[in-house]
């Protein structure tokens, strides 16, 4: 594309965003066509969230519907809030109640949680989402602008902010606080209009507009009303709101215009932070009304900027003195600018804090009924963000912290997620000489960091018998636990309410900083002759995370001790994953083909059910005991000759066939009972024991397949030996199919073989 093409494309984008100003009557006609553009603040925020749709996720082992709005879809996921779906869903439910005026409309929404749990992302996600929603047809946001220079006999201009020569478009001044266009109408007329609008509204949340004009707009209105009344104008309202004086214009919601954000570093008197500041040098009396000139007021307070949509107080503990000033804003929807001037406010209030705010609020809790903060605490609607307790989400978050991978992970199955969890990550770093190089976190390295962080966040007091914290983490992420041939769903375990999961633990910021330091550390201790100093292995990650606990100021002595004790099962699990990769790479070309497995399944099914079995020529044959026996001994590795009487199975083999194979087939037949069931149509990987045969092996399989293989020779196998041949093909497979680099494949396989050598016969 040429430069001109890009400019044209930008013009087109802005054309779709902005509209020409319209008359008040045209606006009213527009809202009857599309009522959502007239929504009040809480309803508008709710509609913006719902407009993005939902998706299904698994968190804490349960399927949940998640609002895509919180994935920051308009910004390619850059500020997505990972996890905490249940908390966000409760927030939307409360928002729905507030918008409908049911019970919670006097509440101030409060998001609380420890550091690095996504609270700052929530703020950015809300701003991004509202900005982009306001550019859509259903999300258009409107306010009013005034021009009194055209009033008959008018000699005084009305403005705010910088003075400018008022000519043509420069004579138009927009409401500085995004006044709702319907606030121009007299109350009784507006009530009738809203009643008719809501009667036709196919929604359980009616539109509410109770606000009066803001002081600046009220001064313009009053000025015009007085001039036309003196002139004897009969259609007074029509004259005041004529297109020459009043226009309805749309605006894009953003920080400062519809979204007010009070940052932690903002200071000044409470009134100034909330609604703005008086410019003392410009105070004037208007005629004989004794009111201060609204143009002398700076509308830069957080409520003024957030009027119409959303007001956010971030790091609220820094602004605790303001919270009591906000007490009556949600239900009265009004604030005082000065003793003589008030302003109606329609804004959804939301505060964000770390746990230190709660400590401030509870400082008088021991006084029971005499607690001076009791009224404030009653108004706060608390939603707590916790640390992530899902392995896949924590892995995704760590990768986001280390790279620019901002797209939110969505997967059709957990197997797809598992591939992302274990995948390597390459990060470009600059060395001491100023040269850049790529450093690789080997497969399972980021997984190790994420799993360890999650394990430190889980409550171990109520673990079901036989499970450790790694098992619990896997159940939370997958929704089930695979134990050999059997699969147990989460609802089969009793986690006793999940205790204090996510309340404390290692934050992602600590993990990120530890991994960043590893990128700058020389790792020449790993077989320097291999040129693998740029490989960060899972054990490097876990060792560094544990070693760093002692110097990290964010952890207490008790936490350090607790976290150190939790690393062992994580190391064991990660080693098992590495070992599985190596074994599968060794056996990759020795997998049992699906035809052989299918033949076995068909023979077992015919053996048990006496269903007819046909050969390739269409001739009926009996199930072959030898075919089943050889498969069970050679491929399953479950039985020896002692399990058979000749070729006939003994009781243990018969039970195995019925419980592991036939039961799965019967389950499949039941699930497809409305269809014509045939054993050849069964997905063999749906049978756990068969899935194991097709997809996994063990060292017995390796030893049986490669009789002269010796893991003790792995580091430097003699030329021409079976070990050398196996190693070459294994490294190639790990690189080609499992995502390893040659160096990380070498290091991983050496590590595994070093452990196997001790127990090799």
XYZ file of C-alpha atoms in Angstrom:
761
model
C 0.000 0.000 0.000
C 1.107 3.558 -0.680
C 1.112 6.382 1.828
C -2.067 7.719 0.235
C -3.760 4.348 0.703
C -2.979 4.351 4.407
C -4.325 7.882 4.818
C -7.504 6.891 2.969
C -7.901 3.855 5.209
C -7.516 6.064 8.288
C -10.150 8.459 6.915
C -12.521 5.557 6.460
C -11.923 4.343 10.011
C -12.690 7.766 11.462
C -15.798 8.095 9.291
C -17.126 4.928 10.895
C -16.310 6.237 14.379
C -17.722 9.755 14.333
C -21.016 11.191 13.184
C -22.126 14.648 12.224
C -23.879 16.491 15.078
C -27.672 16.186 15.053
C -30.648 18.025 16.481
C -32.226 16.995 19.755
C -35.333 15.787 17.901
C -33.219 13.660 15.567
C -31.479 12.141 18.590
C -34.814 11.180 20.151
C -35.854 9.504 16.911
C -32.508 7.683 16.894
C -32.892 6.262 20.414
C -36.300 4.814 19.560
C -34.568 2.998 16.713
C -31.616 1.936 18.865
C -32.376 2.362 22.599
C -28.932 1.176 23.762
C -27.328 4.485 22.774
C -29.328 6.184 25.547
C -28.331 3.742 28.293
C -27.320 5.038 31.694
C -23.784 4.397 32.937
C -24.094 0.998 34.632
C -26.320 -0.352 31.858
C -23.892 0.917 29.226
C -20.960 -0.817 30.938
C -23.000 -4.018 31.167
C -23.914 -3.839 27.478
C -20.289 -3.272 26.492
C -19.254 -6.399 28.392
C -22.056 -8.542 26.998
C -21.547 -7.329 23.432
C -18.194 -9.115 23.207
C -19.842 -12.503 23.814
C -18.667 -15.452 25.922
C -16.491 -18.543 25.664
C -16.137 -21.724 27.705
C -13.074 -22.149 29.921
C -11.951 -24.636 32.574
C -10.813 -23.110 35.857
C -10.368 -24.895 39.170
C -11.353 -28.014 37.260
C -14.823 -26.752 36.312
C -16.260 -25.479 33.038
C -17.303 -21.833 33.201
C -18.654 -19.295 30.754
C -16.276 -16.357 30.481
C -17.034 -12.919 29.052
C -14.631 -12.278 26.178
C -14.620 -8.575 27.085
C -12.110 -9.416 29.825
C -9.790 -11.014 27.250
C -9.184 -7.489 25.885
C -10.289 -8.622 22.393
C -10.171 -5.126 20.891
C -6.494 -4.816 21.776
C -5.363 -8.286 20.667
C -5.357 -9.479 24.271
C -2.555 -7.156 25.432
C -4.289 -6.390 28.725
C -6.359 -9.542 29.082
C -7.258 -10.571 32.618
C -6.176 -14.192 32.900
C -8.272 -16.371 35.172
C -10.501 -15.068 37.996
C -13.471 -15.842 35.747
C -15.820 -16.587 38.639
C -14.946 -13.238 40.252
C -15.555 -11.386 37.001
C -18.854 -13.206 36.457
C -20.035 -12.158 39.912
C -19.026 -8.595 39.062
C -21.181 -8.705 35.915
C -24.082 -10.162 37.921
C -23.805 -7.323 40.430
C -23.514 -4.822 37.599
C -26.739 -6.210 36.164
C -28.481 -5.693 39.518
C -27.117 -2.161 39.801
C -28.201 -1.287 36.253
C -31.710 -2.557 36.932
C -31.919 -0.653 40.237
C -32.266 -3.856 42.236
C -30.850 -3.730 45.765
C -27.218 -2.964 44.927
C -27.596 0.407 43.243
C -26.092 2.166 46.280
C -22.956 0.029 46.175
C -19.414 0.995 45.213
C -17.747 -1.942 43.463
C -14.441 -2.880 45.065
C -11.768 -5.096 43.494
C -9.208 -6.229 46.032
C -6.320 -8.659 45.887
C -2.589 -9.084 46.364
C -0.070 -7.635 43.970
C 0.247 -9.059 40.446
C -3.226 -10.627 40.304
C -4.549 -8.660 37.313
C -6.131 -5.625 38.962
C -4.189 -3.143 36.829
C -5.077 -5.179 33.757
C -8.740 -4.822 34.736
C -8.464 -1.045 34.572
C -6.777 -1.107 31.155
C -9.162 -3.742 29.855
C -12.188 -1.659 30.891
C -10.826 1.455 29.206
C -9.894 -0.411 26.010
C -13.210 -2.230 25.850
C -15.348 0.844 26.462
C -13.371 2.907 23.957
C -13.803 0.367 21.176
C -17.428 -0.407 22.049
C -18.245 3.314 21.813
C -17.079 3.204 18.177
C -19.717 0.625 17.254
C -23.280 1.482 16.176
C -24.831 -0.022 19.329
C -22.236 1.568 21.579
C -22.437 5.165 20.359
C -22.232 7.658 23.224
C -23.728 11.140 22.956
C -23.619 14.471 24.762
C -24.662 18.045 24.016
C -22.868 21.154 22.838
C -24.061 24.767 23.069
C -23.808 27.968 21.078
C -25.240 31.113 22.636
C -23.485 33.593 20.372
C -26.401 33.318 17.957
C -28.996 34.282 20.578
C -30.881 37.457 19.709
C -29.327 40.399 21.501
C -26.638 38.247 22.999
C -23.546 40.169 23.960
C -21.849 37.719 26.301
C -20.111 34.536 25.294
C -20.006 31.391 27.373
C -16.979 29.155 27.360
C -14.695 27.091 29.537
C -11.035 26.280 29.345
C -8.913 28.386 27.007
C -10.445 31.574 25.662
C -10.725 31.642 21.893
C -12.262 34.023 19.387
C -15.781 32.666 18.933
C -16.588 32.319 15.260
C -18.465 29.542 13.455
C -17.507 26.145 14.903
C -15.439 27.833 17.578
C -18.666 29.164 19.061
C -19.767 25.639 19.975
C -18.866 24.379 23.442
C -19.368 20.789 24.481
C -20.656 19.876 27.909
C -17.454 19.405 29.932
C -18.932 16.445 31.804
C -20.595 14.531 28.956
C -24.161 15.538 29.934
C -26.789 13.085 28.694
C -28.863 14.618 25.855
C -32.136 13.623 27.540
C -31.191 15.730 30.586
C -32.114 18.790 28.488
C -35.826 17.889 28.673
C -38.010 19.003 31.559
C -38.389 16.194 34.104
C -42.028 15.339 33.358
C -41.415 15.215 29.603
C -38.315 13.081 30.041
C -40.202 10.675 32.298
C -42.923 10.208 29.668
C -40.297 9.694 26.959
C -38.446 7.063 29.023
C -41.659 5.285 29.905
C -42.500 4.868 26.217
C -38.892 3.932 25.373
C -38.726 1.255 28.072
C -42.163 -0.089 27.175
C -40.812 -1.012 23.766
C -37.504 -2.229 25.200
C -36.915 -5.966 24.977
C -34.675 -5.949 28.022
C -35.022 -6.626 31.748
C -32.888 -3.553 32.520
C -34.807 -0.312 31.820
C -33.023 2.867 30.767
C -32.803 5.426 33.572
C -31.879 9.084 33.104
C -32.441 11.045 36.298
C -29.673 13.633 35.987
C -30.268 17.331 35.482
C -28.051 19.433 33.245
C -24.531 20.063 34.431
C -23.776 23.617 35.660
C -22.136 24.726 32.436
C -25.029 23.491 30.285
C -27.544 24.828 32.802
C -25.993 28.308 32.517
C -26.271 28.161 28.717
C -29.858 26.909 28.953
C -30.839 29.610 31.463
C -29.198 32.335 29.402
C -31.079 31.284 26.285
C -34.341 30.825 28.182
C -34.126 34.335 29.611
C -33.362 35.948 26.254
C -36.209 34.199 24.424
C -38.663 34.722 27.264
C -37.932 38.432 27.212
C -38.371 38.412 23.469
C -41.873 36.906 23.933
C -41.050 33.583 22.254
C -44.075 31.258 22.592
C -42.321 27.973 21.760
C -39.679 28.573 24.367
C -38.144 25.069 24.576
C -37.984 24.801 20.779
C -36.164 28.129 20.613
C -33.680 27.165 23.325
C -32.901 23.776 21.749
C -32.900 24.989 18.157
C -30.035 23.559 16.087
C -28.425 26.988 16.110
C -28.010 26.712 19.915
C -27.982 23.027 20.805
C -26.555 20.021 19.018
C -26.217 16.392 20.036
C -22.810 14.984 19.190
C -21.239 11.601 19.685
C -17.936 11.110 21.423
C -15.524 8.217 21.848
C -15.349 7.035 25.442
C -11.835 7.302 26.793
C -9.870 8.367 29.831
C -10.974 11.904 30.641
C -14.166 11.669 28.608
C -16.589 9.192 30.095
C -13.921 7.328 32.063
C -12.365 9.019 35.055
C -9.286 7.443 36.644
C -7.837 8.664 39.915
C -4.250 7.437 39.923
C -2.267 6.588 43.038
C 0.049 9.559 42.489
C -2.747 12.146 42.096
C -2.947 14.603 44.959
C -4.814 17.703 46.063
C -7.792 18.383 48.352
C -10.582 15.761 48.278
C -13.045 18.026 46.452
C -10.465 18.843 43.795
C -9.697 15.160 43.148
C -13.389 14.289 42.961
C -15.001 17.044 40.920
C -12.319 19.575 39.937
C -10.769 22.790 41.139
C -11.904 26.387 41.317
C -9.648 28.882 39.570
C -9.717 31.523 42.231
C -8.502 34.325 39.993
C -11.517 33.934 37.695
C -14.389 33.931 40.200
C -17.208 36.180 39.051
C -20.791 36.855 40.036
C -23.371 36.152 37.318
C -25.982 38.878 37.204
C -27.813 38.966 40.556
C -28.126 35.230 41.096
C -25.140 35.045 43.366
C -23.779 31.954 41.626
C -20.187 31.462 40.668
C -19.399 31.387 36.994
C -19.228 27.741 35.892
C -16.626 28.663 33.283
C -14.283 29.493 36.156
C -14.416 25.888 37.291
C -11.952 23.291 36.017
C -13.879 20.070 35.336
C -10.885 17.799 35.835
C -12.030 15.806 38.861
C -12.397 12.052 38.548
C -16.204 12.149 38.805
C -16.453 14.897 36.193
C -14.307 12.976 33.733
C -16.131 9.706 34.439
C -19.621 11.154 34.252
C -21.733 9.109 31.862
C -19.824 5.839 32.087
C -17.198 4.822 34.662
C -15.168 6.221 37.554
C -12.122 4.260 38.755
C -10.076 4.926 41.878
C -6.892 2.869 41.558
C -4.711 1.993 44.542
C -7.613 3.127 46.707
C -5.608 2.858 49.938
C -3.792 6.022 48.764
C -7.168 7.786 48.522
C -8.906 6.356 51.590
C -9.888 9.877 52.629
C -12.026 10.141 49.502
C -14.071 7.020 50.055
C -16.349 8.541 52.667
C -16.871 11.515 50.342
C -18.194 9.013 47.796
C -20.695 7.457 50.199
C -23.853 9.076 48.855
C -22.833 9.430 45.208
C -24.220 6.060 43.977
C -27.732 6.506 45.351
C -28.084 10.312 45.340
C -26.183 10.616 42.022
C -25.140 14.113 42.960
C -22.047 15.964 44.182
C -21.439 19.491 45.365
C -18.993 21.531 43.334
C -19.343 24.396 45.758
C -21.889 25.500 48.309
C -23.812 27.240 45.587
C -23.477 24.781 42.753
C -24.198 21.051 42.638
C -23.866 18.580 39.822
C -25.736 15.378 39.053
C -23.478 12.438 38.293
C -24.246 9.211 36.439
C -21.135 7.073 36.768
C -20.431 3.512 37.806
C -18.030 3.715 40.734
C -15.228 1.157 40.951
C -12.262 1.137 43.309
C -9.152 -1.052 43.117
C -6.834 -1.822 46.019
C -4.301 -4.150 47.571
C -5.198 -5.832 50.897
C -3.815 -2.833 52.819
C -7.068 -0.922 52.257
C -9.006 -3.579 54.147
C -6.599 -3.171 57.046
C -7.385 0.561 57.110
C -11.117 -0.093 56.973
C -10.920 -2.538 59.876
C -8.851 -0.355 62.188
C -11.924 0.375 64.327
C -13.602 -3.027 63.946
C -13.147 -3.843 67.642
C -15.516 -0.976 68.506
C -18.436 -3.016 67.158
C -21.442 -0.763 66.653
C -19.372 2.380 67.200
C -17.121 1.743 64.172
C -17.006 5.113 62.319
C -16.249 3.314 59.043
C -19.193 0.941 59.282
C -21.345 2.936 56.833
C -18.536 2.992 54.297
C -17.881 -0.737 54.571
C -21.580 -1.416 54.074
C -21.477 0.460 50.779
C -18.491 -1.460 49.362
C -19.275 -4.474 47.182
C -16.087 -6.538 47.419
C -14.705 -8.771 44.666
C -11.391 -10.467 45.414
C -8.810 -11.304 42.768
C -6.601 -14.251 43.659
C -3.429 -15.710 42.240
C -3.950 -18.057 39.314
C -4.386 -21.710 40.259
C -4.463 -23.069 36.718
C -1.213 -24.351 35.235
C -2.143 -23.370 31.674
C -3.122 -19.821 32.698
C 0.041 -19.306 34.746
C 2.147 -20.627 31.855
C 0.381 -18.235 29.496
C 0.958 -15.343 31.914
C 4.677 -16.093 32.293
C 5.097 -16.287 28.527
C 3.337 -12.919 28.209
C 5.739 -11.454 30.757
C 8.806 -12.759 28.909
C 7.725 -12.244 25.303
C 5.282 -10.231 23.228
C 2.858 -13.155 22.905
C -0.347 -11.334 23.847
C -2.974 -13.459 22.082
C -5.274 -15.177 24.565
C -5.009 -18.960 24.496
C -8.087 -20.728 23.204
C -8.037 -24.448 22.483
C -10.430 -27.088 21.196
C -9.088 -29.664 23.658
C -6.776 -29.909 26.623
C -4.234 -31.779 24.508
C -3.784 -28.581 22.524
C -3.238 -26.626 25.724
C -0.815 -29.267 26.984
C 1.338 -28.763 23.893
C 1.523 -25.038 24.624
C 2.316 -25.610 28.289
C 5.322 -27.825 27.581
C 6.585 -25.827 24.583
C 10.000 -24.135 24.591
C 10.398 -20.358 24.548
C 13.188 -18.461 22.811
C 13.992 -14.971 24.084
C 16.369 -12.504 22.450
C 18.826 -10.983 24.931
C 21.825 -8.687 24.718
C 25.090 -9.928 26.205
C 27.820 -7.948 27.936
C 29.447 -7.110 24.608
C 26.235 -5.574 23.306
C 25.564 -8.413 20.901
C 22.130 -10.006 20.727
C 21.529 -13.720 20.874
C 18.614 -16.048 21.306
C 18.330 -17.994 24.533
C 16.055 -20.983 24.824
C 13.946 -22.059 27.733
C 13.916 -25.766 26.998
C 10.638 -27.685 26.748
C 9.003 -27.965 30.187
C 11.105 -25.079 31.600
C 8.254 -22.526 31.614
C 5.908 -25.322 32.657
C 8.168 -26.003 35.647
C 8.082 -22.356 36.730
C 4.320 -22.139 36.302
C 3.599 -25.407 38.091
C 5.820 -24.480 41.024
C 4.114 -21.074 41.336
C 0.669 -22.710 41.264
C 1.662 -25.364 43.812
C 2.736 -22.630 46.271
C -0.754 -21.117 46.001
C -2.782 -24.235 46.779
C -4.163 -25.225 50.162
C -2.767 -28.580 51.257
C -4.725 -28.952 54.491
C -7.738 -30.605 52.866
C -6.095 -32.739 50.203
C -7.957 -35.993 49.480
C -6.079 -39.126 50.452
C -3.489 -40.239 47.937
C -3.114 -36.868 46.217
C -0.323 -34.334 46.399
C -0.369 -30.676 45.383
C 0.815 -31.454 41.852
C -2.152 -33.793 41.433
C -4.440 -31.029 42.673
C -2.898 -28.550 40.231
C -3.429 -30.969 37.352
C -7.043 -31.609 38.342
C -7.683 -27.860 38.498
C -6.231 -27.381 35.020
C -7.633 -30.429 33.231
C -10.757 -31.078 35.262
C -9.631 -34.682 35.787
C -6.696 -36.837 36.838
C -5.400 -39.638 34.652
C -4.118 -42.507 36.792
C -2.826 -45.270 34.573
C -5.778 -46.745 32.726
C -8.406 -44.879 34.743
C -9.551 -41.286 34.626
C -11.063 -39.594 37.661
C -13.115 -36.422 37.264
C -12.837 -33.516 39.683
C -16.225 -34.183 41.258
C -14.896 -37.532 42.481
C -12.545 -35.661 44.820
C -13.468 -33.717 47.921
C -11.392 -30.574 48.165
C -13.485 -29.236 51.060
C -14.305 -25.914 49.460
C -10.772 -25.540 48.100
C -9.604 -23.830 51.314
C -7.485 -20.742 50.678
C -6.426 -21.537 47.132
C -4.948 -18.469 45.431
C -4.812 -16.301 48.540
C -1.031 -16.294 48.704
C 1.976 -17.852 46.997
C 4.681 -16.902 44.532
C 3.548 -13.947 42.373
C 4.242 -13.891 38.658
C 6.479 -10.846 39.088
C 8.914 -12.930 41.168
C 8.873 -15.701 38.561
C 9.389 -13.209 35.736
C 12.348 -11.537 37.464
C 13.955 -14.892 38.297
C 13.689 -16.083 34.708
C 14.993 -12.763 33.412
C 18.067 -13.114 35.624
C 18.620 -16.637 34.318
C 18.750 -15.255 30.794
C 21.767 -13.177 31.798
C 23.527 -16.016 33.617
C 26.269 -18.066 31.970
C 25.375 -21.747 32.051
C 28.702 -23.154 30.854
C 28.452 -25.777 33.625
C 26.244 -27.778 31.221
C 28.637 -29.699 29.005
C 30.369 -26.727 27.435
C 31.548 -28.820 24.482
C 27.974 -28.897 23.254
C 27.703 -25.101 22.947
C 24.566 -25.196 25.058
C 25.259 -22.202 27.272
C 22.111 -20.561 25.854
C 19.776 -23.332 27.065
C 17.800 -22.838 30.296
C 16.669 -26.216 31.583
C 13.684 -26.905 33.886
C 16.012 -27.755 36.780
C 17.789 -24.399 36.274
C 14.437 -22.670 36.660
C 13.312 -24.538 39.763
C 16.676 -24.253 41.497
C 16.842 -20.511 40.822
C 13.285 -19.951 42.079
C 14.029 -21.774 45.331
C 17.433 -20.161 45.828
C 15.985 -16.695 45.326
C 13.378 -17.066 48.056
C 15.861 -16.256 50.815
C 16.640 -12.776 49.453
C 13.191 -11.839 48.146
C 11.642 -9.250 50.503
C 8.088 -10.128 49.474
C 8.146 -13.445 51.375
C 7.986 -14.012 55.107
C 10.185 -16.546 56.872
C 7.261 -18.946 57.114
C 6.477 -18.605 53.416
C 10.090 -19.278 52.424
C 10.143 -22.495 54.407
C 6.753 -23.578 53.088
C 7.623 -22.862 49.450
C 10.991 -24.612 49.654
C 9.258 -27.780 50.842
C 6.885 -27.760 47.886
C 9.445 -27.907 45.098
C 10.217 -31.652 45.322
C 6.956 -33.008 43.841
C 7.243 -30.403 41.073
C 10.757 -31.583 40.213
C 9.531 -35.173 40.165
C 6.623 -34.345 37.879
C 8.754 -32.361 35.431
C 11.311 -35.163 35.325
C 8.498 -37.612 34.532
C 7.487 -35.394 31.606
C 11.050 -35.268 30.303
C 11.402 -39.023 30.740
C 8.171 -39.595 28.840
C 9.441 -37.421 25.967
C 12.653 -39.420 25.738
C 10.918 -42.804 25.855
C 8.348 -41.765 23.260
C 11.115 -40.478 21.001
C 13.009 -43.767 21.364
C 9.900 -45.813 20.595
C 8.401 -43.485 18.002
C 9.128 -45.778 15.063
C 8.093 -48.832 17.086
C 4.563 -47.773 17.844
C 1.839 -50.353 17.384
C -0.115 -49.488 14.255
C -3.812 -48.803 14.628
C -4.732 -51.762 12.411
C -3.108 -54.165 14.881
C -4.838 -52.483 17.805
C -8.184 -52.498 15.997
C -7.800 -56.202 15.244
C -7.216 -56.902 18.932
C -10.236 -54.858 20.011
C -12.493 -56.572 17.464
C -11.372 -60.027 18.602
C -11.942 -59.154 22.285
C -15.394 -57.764 21.501
C -16.328 -60.898 19.550
C -14.874 -63.109 22.305
C -17.061 -61.481 24.954
C -20.283 -60.748 23.060
C -20.264 -63.609 20.558
C -20.866 -61.045 17.831
C -19.880 -62.312 14.352
C -16.327 -61.606 13.189
C -15.397 -61.584 9.488
C -12.048 -61.758 7.703
C -10.965 -59.731 4.671
C -12.758 -62.150 2.340
C -16.020 -61.694 4.206
C -15.850 -65.134 5.777
C -17.045 -65.573 9.331
C -14.219 -66.571 11.682
C -13.893 -67.240 15.383
C -11.924 -64.835 17.622
C -8.311 -65.972 17.696
C -6.954 -66.668 21.230
C -3.360 -66.456 19.996
C -3.857 -63.010 18.409
C -5.226 -61.633 21.667
C -2.558 -63.333 23.780
C 0.362 -62.030 21.724
C -1.014 -58.495 21.750
C -1.484 -58.536 25.530
C 1.996 -59.886 26.181
C 4.046 -58.053 23.547
C 2.270 -54.740 23.179
C 0.365 -54.219 26.383
C 3.111 -55.729 28.505
C 0.460 -56.480 31.117
C 0.804 -60.261 31.272
C 3.269 -63.132 30.884
C 2.743 -66.782 29.882
C 1.541 -67.457 33.423
C -1.641 -65.540 32.642
C -2.732 -68.161 30.129
C -3.488 -71.845 29.979
C -2.057 -72.516 26.549
C -3.650 -69.738 24.546
C -6.744 -69.516 26.760
C -6.847 -66.599 29.231
C -6.920 -67.195 32.948
C -9.214 -65.262 35.272
C -6.951 -62.191 35.571
C -6.763 -61.781 31.798
C -10.504 -62.316 31.366
C -11.225 -59.659 34.011
C -8.837 -57.263 32.297
C -10.563 -57.675 28.941
C -14.001 -57.137 30.435
C -13.147 -54.252 32.766
C -10.746 -52.294 30.575
C -11.805 -52.991 27.000
C -15.416 -54.172 26.978
C -16.560 -51.608 29.563
C -15.179 -48.773 27.426
C -16.842 -50.194 24.323
C -20.153 -50.504 26.162
C -19.845 -46.918 27.342
C -19.223 -45.796 23.769
C -22.205 -47.854 22.560
C -24.426 -46.238 25.218
C -23.281 -42.738 24.318
C -24.116 -43.497 20.665
C -27.272 -45.496 21.359
C -29.297 -43.494 18.848
C -26.877 -44.473 16.099
C -25.938 -47.783 14.544
C -23.087 -48.982 16.754
C -20.194 -50.872 15.231
C -16.966 -51.671 17.015
C -14.927 -50.575 14.008
C -16.361 -47.045 14.400
C -14.962 -46.637 17.900
C -12.229 -44.069 18.457
C -9.569 -46.350 19.897
C -8.024 -43.523 21.897
C -11.324 -43.297 23.799
C -10.375 -46.560 25.533
C -7.822 -45.576 28.209
C -5.833 -48.818 28.096
C -5.680 -48.705 24.292
C -4.748 -45.016 24.345
C -1.821 -46.042 26.547
C -0.746 -48.631 23.987
C -0.984 -46.181 21.101
C 0.554 -43.159 22.802
C 2.871 -44.207 25.643
C 5.595 -46.701 26.467
C 7.886 -47.512 29.372
C 11.443 -48.719 29.869
C 10.289 -52.336 29.684
C 9.156 -51.619 26.129
C 12.540 -50.074 25.361
C 14.431 -53.013 26.834
C 12.244 -55.538 25.049
C 12.595 -53.726 21.712
C 16.315 -52.890 21.863
C 18.048 -55.807 23.567
C 21.586 -54.322 23.285
C 20.612 -50.801 24.368
C 22.662 -49.438 27.302
C 21.740 -46.016 28.770
C 25.119 -45.833 30.526
C 26.698 -45.251 27.114
C 24.341 -42.436 26.154
C 26.665 -39.455 26.642
C 29.248 -40.856 24.238
C 28.005 -44.127 22.695
C 30.562 -46.283 20.858
C 30.232 -46.084 17.085
C 28.226 -48.887 15.500
C 26.413 -49.875 18.707
C 22.666 -50.105 19.045
C 22.845 -47.338 21.668
C 24.430 -44.967 19.123
C 21.745 -45.769 16.560
C 18.943 -45.296 19.088
C 20.405 -42.004 20.313
C 20.675 -40.545 16.829
C 17.073 -41.336 15.948
C 15.875 -40.201 19.391
C 17.504 -36.769 19.140
C 16.116 -36.330 15.620
C 12.608 -37.223 16.782
C 12.763 -34.896 19.798
C 13.773 -32.060 17.475
C 11.371 -32.812 14.621
C 8.259 -33.742 16.586
C 8.554 -32.558 20.192
C 9.863 -29.009 19.739
C 13.341 -29.507 21.180
C 16.442 -27.882 19.772
C 19.381 -30.244 19.223
C 21.083 -28.839 22.329
C 18.046 -29.066 24.617
C 17.322 -32.570 23.303
C 20.885 -33.586 24.150
C 20.722 -32.090 27.639
C 17.288 -33.518 28.397
C 18.119 -37.009 27.188
C 21.429 -37.007 29.103
C 19.620 -35.963 32.269
C 17.043 -38.732 31.862
C 19.587 -41.397 30.966
C 21.697 -40.403 33.949
C 18.783 -41.252 36.224
C 17.839 -44.426 34.338
C 21.388 -45.787 34.422
C 21.205 -46.276 38.174
C 18.334 -48.725 37.920
C 19.084 -50.328 34.561
C 19.505 -54.090 34.654
